[in-house]
Each structure stands twice: as structure tokens, then as C-alpha cells.
């Protein structure tokens, strides 16, 4: 699923070569066998961050965003609620950390969310905040996620 506004519909080409490399990696790799950590795909342009965690309450999973990379958040195992909201609607909770390419935001009064289950992914551009790792109504569960980072 990809959701955005018309304002950004023409800004990015989600079918360009870097995205094709990311999707090829997700299709052709035994994702469940990957160890936790970074996996190179195309140098600094495209790489995967393999994560394993137990989902948590929304209070423990703040909204975040990145400026240098898109996230393709692919759930290989488990399920989670994945929050999203345009940055224009979010209030920073910290200064942007350029080294980590990361900024956290305060919880908005209202935001969108989807449930990502095994085999699902969401593409998050730099203009959107996202809140991963949130438990579903089924309670906490173990998740294995592959976050493919695609350089802007």
C-alpha cells in the first residue's frame, strides 16, 4: 500500500531502478533466514535493515521520519499496526539527528493507520511520519520486519 497526496504524486518515481532493486531483494531473498542487522543491496543507495521485536503500545512507539531515505517496511512474520501521518500535521519532539537520519514526533490527536501482516509492506516517503511496532487488537506479538532503505 502506498498512500500520499496529489501534491507528491509526481515527485517520486516508485518504479525507478533503486526501488526495483529493493523489490527484487524482497522477492528473491529468504527473509526469514536473515539475521538481524544491516544487509547491503546497492551500497548506500539501497540497503535492508532486518529487525525482530515484540509489538508494543502506541505510547512506546512514537511517530518518526527520515529525510535521506524512503522506507519500504515489509513484515516477514507477525503483524503490527502501522501509523502514518503527513509531517505537516506532526509536531517535532526532538531535533533532527542527521547522523541517524531520524526525528521523532509527538503523538498527533488524529492519524491514519493500517495493519501490516506477513507479506504486507508500506512505502514511506520523507514527507510522511510513521509509527511502526504498534500492537494490534490481538495483543503483543513477535514481528520480523525488513526495512529496505532507498536513498532519495
XYZ file of N, CA and C in Angstrom, residues 23-150:
384
model
N 12.655 -4.201 -4.376
C 11.605 -5.212 -4.525
C 12.169 -6.556 -4.966
N 13.205 -6.539 -5.797
C 13.868 -7.785 -6.210
C 14.455 -8.481 -4.982
N 15.100 -7.720 -4.108
C 15.655 -8.274 -2.872
C 14.550 -8.917 -2.032
N 13.436 -8.214 -1.871
C 12.341 -8.739 -1.055
C 11.719 -9.992 -1.665
N 11.648 -10.060 -2.985
C 11.054 -11.222 -3.657
C 11.977 -12.434 -3.664
N 13.279 -12.206 -3.823
C 14.207 -13.303 -4.105
C 15.038 -13.762 -2.910
N 14.875 -13.153 -1.758
C 15.678 -13.485 -0.583
C 14.843 -14.286 0.407
N 15.475 -15.251 1.063
C 14.811 -15.976 2.150
C 14.838 -15.059 3.375
N 13.836 -14.210 3.489
C 13.822 -13.162 4.504
C 13.790 -13.705 5.926
N 13.116 -14.809 6.133
C 13.043 -15.373 7.485
C 14.383 -15.918 7.946
N 15.273 -16.233 7.014
C 16.593 -16.760 7.368
C 17.618 -15.659 7.646
N 17.285 -14.420 7.318
C 18.236 -13.323 7.505
C 18.467 -13.023 8.984
N 19.714 -12.798 9.372
C 19.979 -12.385 10.755
C 19.631 -10.911 10.941
N 19.371 -10.521 12.169
C 19.095 -9.127 12.488
C 20.326 -8.289 12.155
N 20.087 -7.117 11.580
C 21.178 -6.211 11.226
C 21.033 -5.712 9.804
N 22.049 -4.988 9.348
C 22.025 -4.410 8.012
C 22.511 -5.391 6.960
N 21.855 -5.357 5.807
C 22.214 -6.198 4.668
C 22.409 -5.279 3.467
N 23.607 -5.259 2.875
C 23.815 -4.399 1.705
C 23.059 -4.921 0.485
N 22.515 -3.992 -0.291
C 21.865 -4.336 -1.550
C 22.570 -3.586 -2.682
N 22.707 -2.266 -2.531
C 23.403 -1.429 -3.511
C 24.095 -0.285 -2.776
N 25.110 -0.627 -2.018
C 25.877 0.368 -1.276
C 25.009 1.203 -0.360
N 25.216 2.520 -0.383
C 24.436 3.452 0.424
C 23.108 3.815 -0.241
N 22.950 3.423 -1.497
C 21.727 3.765 -2.233
C 20.526 2.934 -1.781
N 20.752 1.642 -1.545
C 19.682 0.729 -1.141
C 20.279 -0.315 -0.197
N 19.720 -0.439 0.988
C 20.137 -1.488 1.909
C 18.954 -1.895 2.773
N 19.078 -3.051 3.400
C 17.993 -3.558 4.243
C 18.423 -3.545 5.703
N 17.484 -3.248 6.557
C 17.680 -3.320 7.994
C 16.721 -4.391 8.494
N 17.272 -5.520 8.941
C 16.462 -6.649 9.411
C 16.217 -6.473 10.904
N 14.941 -6.502 11.294
C 14.550 -6.264 12.680
C 13.718 -7.423 13.211
N 13.834 -7.658 14.500
C 12.996 -8.635 15.187
C 12.617 -8.030 16.530
N 11.309 -7.977 16.821
C 10.860 -7.329 18.037
C 9.451 -7.796 18.396
N 9.046 -7.450 19.603
C 7.676 -7.679 20.057
C 6.943 -6.352 19.961
N 5.749 -6.365 19.374
C 4.982 -5.133 19.237
C 4.620 -4.571 20.611
N 4.380 -3.246 20.641
C 4.175 -2.538 21.903
C 2.957 -1.621 21.820
N 2.657 -0.947 22.915
C 1.564 0.019 22.946
C 1.972 1.263 22.155
N 1.004 2.034 21.675
C 1.333 3.260 20.941
C 2.213 4.227 21.735
N 2.036 4.264 23.041
C 2.837 5.173 23.871
C 4.332 4.856 23.787
N 4.652 3.609 23.485
C 6.056 3.190 23.385
C 6.584 3.224 21.963
N 5.762 3.690 21.004
C 6.136 3.677 19.578
C 5.828 5.025 18.952
N 6.697 6.003 19.149
C 6.403 7.342 18.633
C 6.493 7.420 17.106
N 5.851 8.440 16.582
C 5.993 8.733 15.160
C 7.426 9.149 14.888
N 7.912 8.789 13.718
C 9.271 9.117 13.308
C 9.275 9.449 11.825
N 10.381 10.014 11.357
C 10.540 10.290 9.932
C 12.026 10.327 9.600
N 12.289 10.248 8.308
C 13.656 10.269 7.775
C 13.698 11.249 6.616
N 14.815 11.894 6.418
C 14.951 12.872 5.331
C 15.752 12.346 4.148
N 16.663 11.420 4.402
C 17.573 10.963 3.346
C 17.095 9.702 2.641
N 16.167 8.966 3.246
C 15.752 7.676 2.709
C 14.236 7.500 2.762
N 13.726 6.783 1.786
C 12.403 6.203 1.854
C 12.529 4.950 2.714
N 11.464 4.558 3.352
C 11.379 3.247 3.996
C 10.407 2.389 3.195
N 10.824 1.175 2.894
C 9.878 0.142 2.477
C 9.819 -0.806 3.658
N 8.740 -0.747 4.416
C 8.607 -1.535 5.633
C 7.824 -2.803 5.295
N 8.531 -3.934 5.268
C 7.964 -5.219 4.860
C 7.887 -6.155 6.066
N 6.707 -6.625 6.391
C 6.535 -7.560 7.503
C 6.714 -8.981 6.972
N 7.749 -9.657 7.448
C 8.024 -11.036 7.033
C 7.293 -12.038 7.919
N 7.061 -11.652 9.172
C 6.417 -12.547 10.135
C 5.716 -11.705 11.194
N 4.504 -12.106 11.579
C 3.753 -11.395 12.604
C 2.826 -10.357 12.005
N 2.410 -9.413 12.845
C 1.532 -8.334 12.406
C 1.706 -7.147 13.327
N 1.411 -5.954 12.791
C 1.511 -4.744 13.592
C 0.593 -3.675 13.035
N 0.224 -2.751 13.901
C -0.448 -1.537 13.467
C 0.657 -0.574 13.047
N 0.479 0.016 11.878
C 1.468 0.929 11.310
C 0.796 2.289 11.136
N 1.174 3.237 11.983
C 0.602 4.572 11.900
C 1.304 5.407 10.846
N 0.568 6.336 10.248
C 1.167 7.259 9.298
C 0.429 8.585 9.323
N 1.160 9.654 9.040
C 0.575 10.990 9.020
C 1.564 11.933 8.319
N 1.070 12.817 7.465
C 1.964 13.792 6.829
C 2.694 14.640 7.867
N 3.954 14.957 7.578
C 4.753 15.741 8.524
C 4.128 17.095 8.826
N 3.400 17.661 7.872
C 2.747 18.952 8.098
C 1.796 18.911 9.290
N 1.330 17.727 9.664
C 0.378 17.575 10.766
C 1.040 17.119 12.059
N 2.364 17.007 12.070
C 3.080 16.491 13.245
C 3.939 17.577 13.885
N 4.135 17.448 15.200
C 4.969 18.376 15.966
C 6.233 17.647 16.399
N 7.414 18.171 16.021
C 8.658 17.506 16.427
C 8.783 17.390 17.940
N 9.306 16.251 18.389
C 9.560 16.021 19.807
C 11.056 16.125 20.113
N 11.860 16.346 19.073
C 13.316 16.432 19.223
C 13.879 17.138 17.998
N 15.151 17.441 18.042
C 15.850 17.975 16.867
C 16.180 16.813 15.933
N 16.218 17.074 14.645
C 16.590 16.064 13.658
C 18.018 15.603 13.912
N 18.231 14.295 13.944
C 19.552 13.685 14.115
C 20.058 13.295 12.731
N 20.921 14.135 12.165
C 21.387 13.909 10.798
C 22.185 12.615 10.664
N 22.993 12.285 11.647
C 23.801 11.065 11.595
C 22.922 9.816 11.513
N 21.837 9.796 12.264
C 20.915 8.645 12.271
C 19.778 8.806 11.256
N 19.706 9.977 10.619
C 18.610 10.307 9.704
C 17.281 9.995 10.379
N 17.054 10.655 11.517
C 15.901 10.301 12.352
C 15.404 11.509 13.138
N 14.091 11.632 13.181
C 13.447 12.603 14.046
C 12.171 11.962 14.578
N 11.898 12.175 15.867
C 10.677 11.684 16.485
C 9.690 12.838 16.644
N 8.401 12.478 16.677
C 7.325 13.456 16.773
C 6.399 13.124 17.933
N 5.691 14.136 18.397
C 4.665 13.938 19.415
C 3.498 13.185 18.787
N 2.762 12.475 19.606
C 1.587 11.742 19.136
C 0.532 12.754 18.684
N 0.066 12.654 17.445
C -0.964 13.599 16.982
C -2.332 13.232 17.557
N -3.223 14.212 17.558
C -4.590 13.958 18.023
C -5.301 12.971 17.105
N -4.943 13.010 15.843
C -5.593 12.151 14.859
C -4.545 11.720 13.830
N -4.596 10.461 13.416
C -3.658 9.965 12.401
C -4.265 8.748 11.726
N -3.675 8.378 10.615
C -4.106 7.168 9.931
C -3.322 5.966 10.420
N -3.837 4.790 10.153
C -3.103 3.572 10.481
C -3.636 2.424 9.629
N -2.788 1.441 9.447
C -3.152 0.205 8.759
C -2.571 -0.947 9.566
N -3.085 -2.138 9.348
C -2.495 -3.328 9.950
C -1.663 -3.999 8.861
N -0.373 -4.150 9.135
C 0.525 -4.865 8.233
C 0.680 -6.279 8.762
N 0.373 -7.253 7.909
C 0.536 -8.670 8.252
C 1.645 -9.252 7.394
N 2.062 -10.467 7.706
C 3.143 -11.123 6.953
C 2.862 -11.028 5.453
N 3.829 -10.511 4.714
C 3.707 -10.340 3.272
C 3.298 -8.938 2.857
N 2.875 -8.095 3.809
C 2.461 -6.727 3.506
C 3.636 -5.769 3.647
N 3.558 -4.646 2.901
C 4.561 -3.606 3.054
C 3.914 -2.237 2.899
N 4.616 -1.230 3.394
C 4.227 0.169 3.228
C 5.463 0.928 2.778
N 5.275 1.839 1.834
C 6.358 2.712 1.386
C 6.140 4.070 2.042
N 7.172 4.561 2.722
C 7.062 5.833 3.435
C 8.068 6.822 2.858
N 7.574 7.898 2.208
C 8.472 8.934 1.703
C 8.882 9.889 2.822
N 9.885 10.719 2.584
C 10.341 11.657 3.617
C 9.285 12.644 4.097
N 8.233 12.886 3.325
C 7.201 13.838 3.727
C 6.205 13.272 4.723
N 6.296 11.985 5.023
C 5.348 11.345 5.933
C 6.035 10.835 7.189
N 5.355 11.014 8.308
C 5.782 10.378 9.540
C 5.142 9.006 9.626
N 5.774 8.124 10.358
C 5.217 6.781 10.525
C 5.488 6.296 11.944
N 4.595 5.407 12.403
C 4.690 4.864 13.761
C 4.600 3.348 13.668
N 5.736 2.680 13.491
C 5.740 1.219 13.406
C 5.754 0.577 14.782
N 5.701 -0.748 14.788
C 5.880 -1.571 16.000
C 4.697 -1.566 16.955
N 3.569 -1.044 16.549
C 2.415 -0.972 17.446
C 1.620 -2.275 17.414
N 1.188 -2.713 18.586
C 0.434 -3.967 18.665
C -0.969 -3.796 18.100
N -1.499 -4.877 17.578
C -2.874 -4.892 17.081
C -3.808 -5.196 18.243
N -5.110 -5.267 17.961
C -6.104 -5.624 18.982
C -5.904 -7.048 19.485
N -5.138 -7.848 18.731
C -4.842 -9.220 19.157
C -3.782 -9.270 20.250
N -3.172 -8.138 20.569
C -2.147 -8.087 21.608
C -0.746 -8.118 21.021
N 0.218 -8.115 21.907
C 1.622 -8.111 21.503
C 1.967 -9.404 20.764
N 2.807 -9.269 19.758
C 3.282 -10.463 19.053
C 4.686 -10.213 18.530
N 5.361 -11.296 18.200
C 6.708 -11.229 17.646
C 6.613 -10.865 16.166
N 7.452 -9.925 15.738
C 7.488 -9.484 14.340
C 8.908 -9.587 13.827
N 9.027 -10.071 12.610
C 10.284 -9.964 11.874
C 9.989 -9.041 10.706
N 10.708 -7.944 10.651
C 10.473 -6.930 9.624
C 11.760 -6.627 8.883
N 11.604 -6.397 7.589
C 12.712 -5.967 6.756
C 12.394 -4.544 6.327
N 13.202 -3.587 6.769
C 13.037 -2.202 6.348
C 14.101 -1.930 5.292
N 13.650 -1.813 4.044
C 14.587 -1.501 2.971
C 14.653 0.014 2.857
N 15.859 0.541 2.959
C 16.114 1.968 2.880
C 16.519 2.291 1.450
N 15.782 3.216 0.829
C 16.038 3.631 -0.554
C 16.375 5.113 -0.516
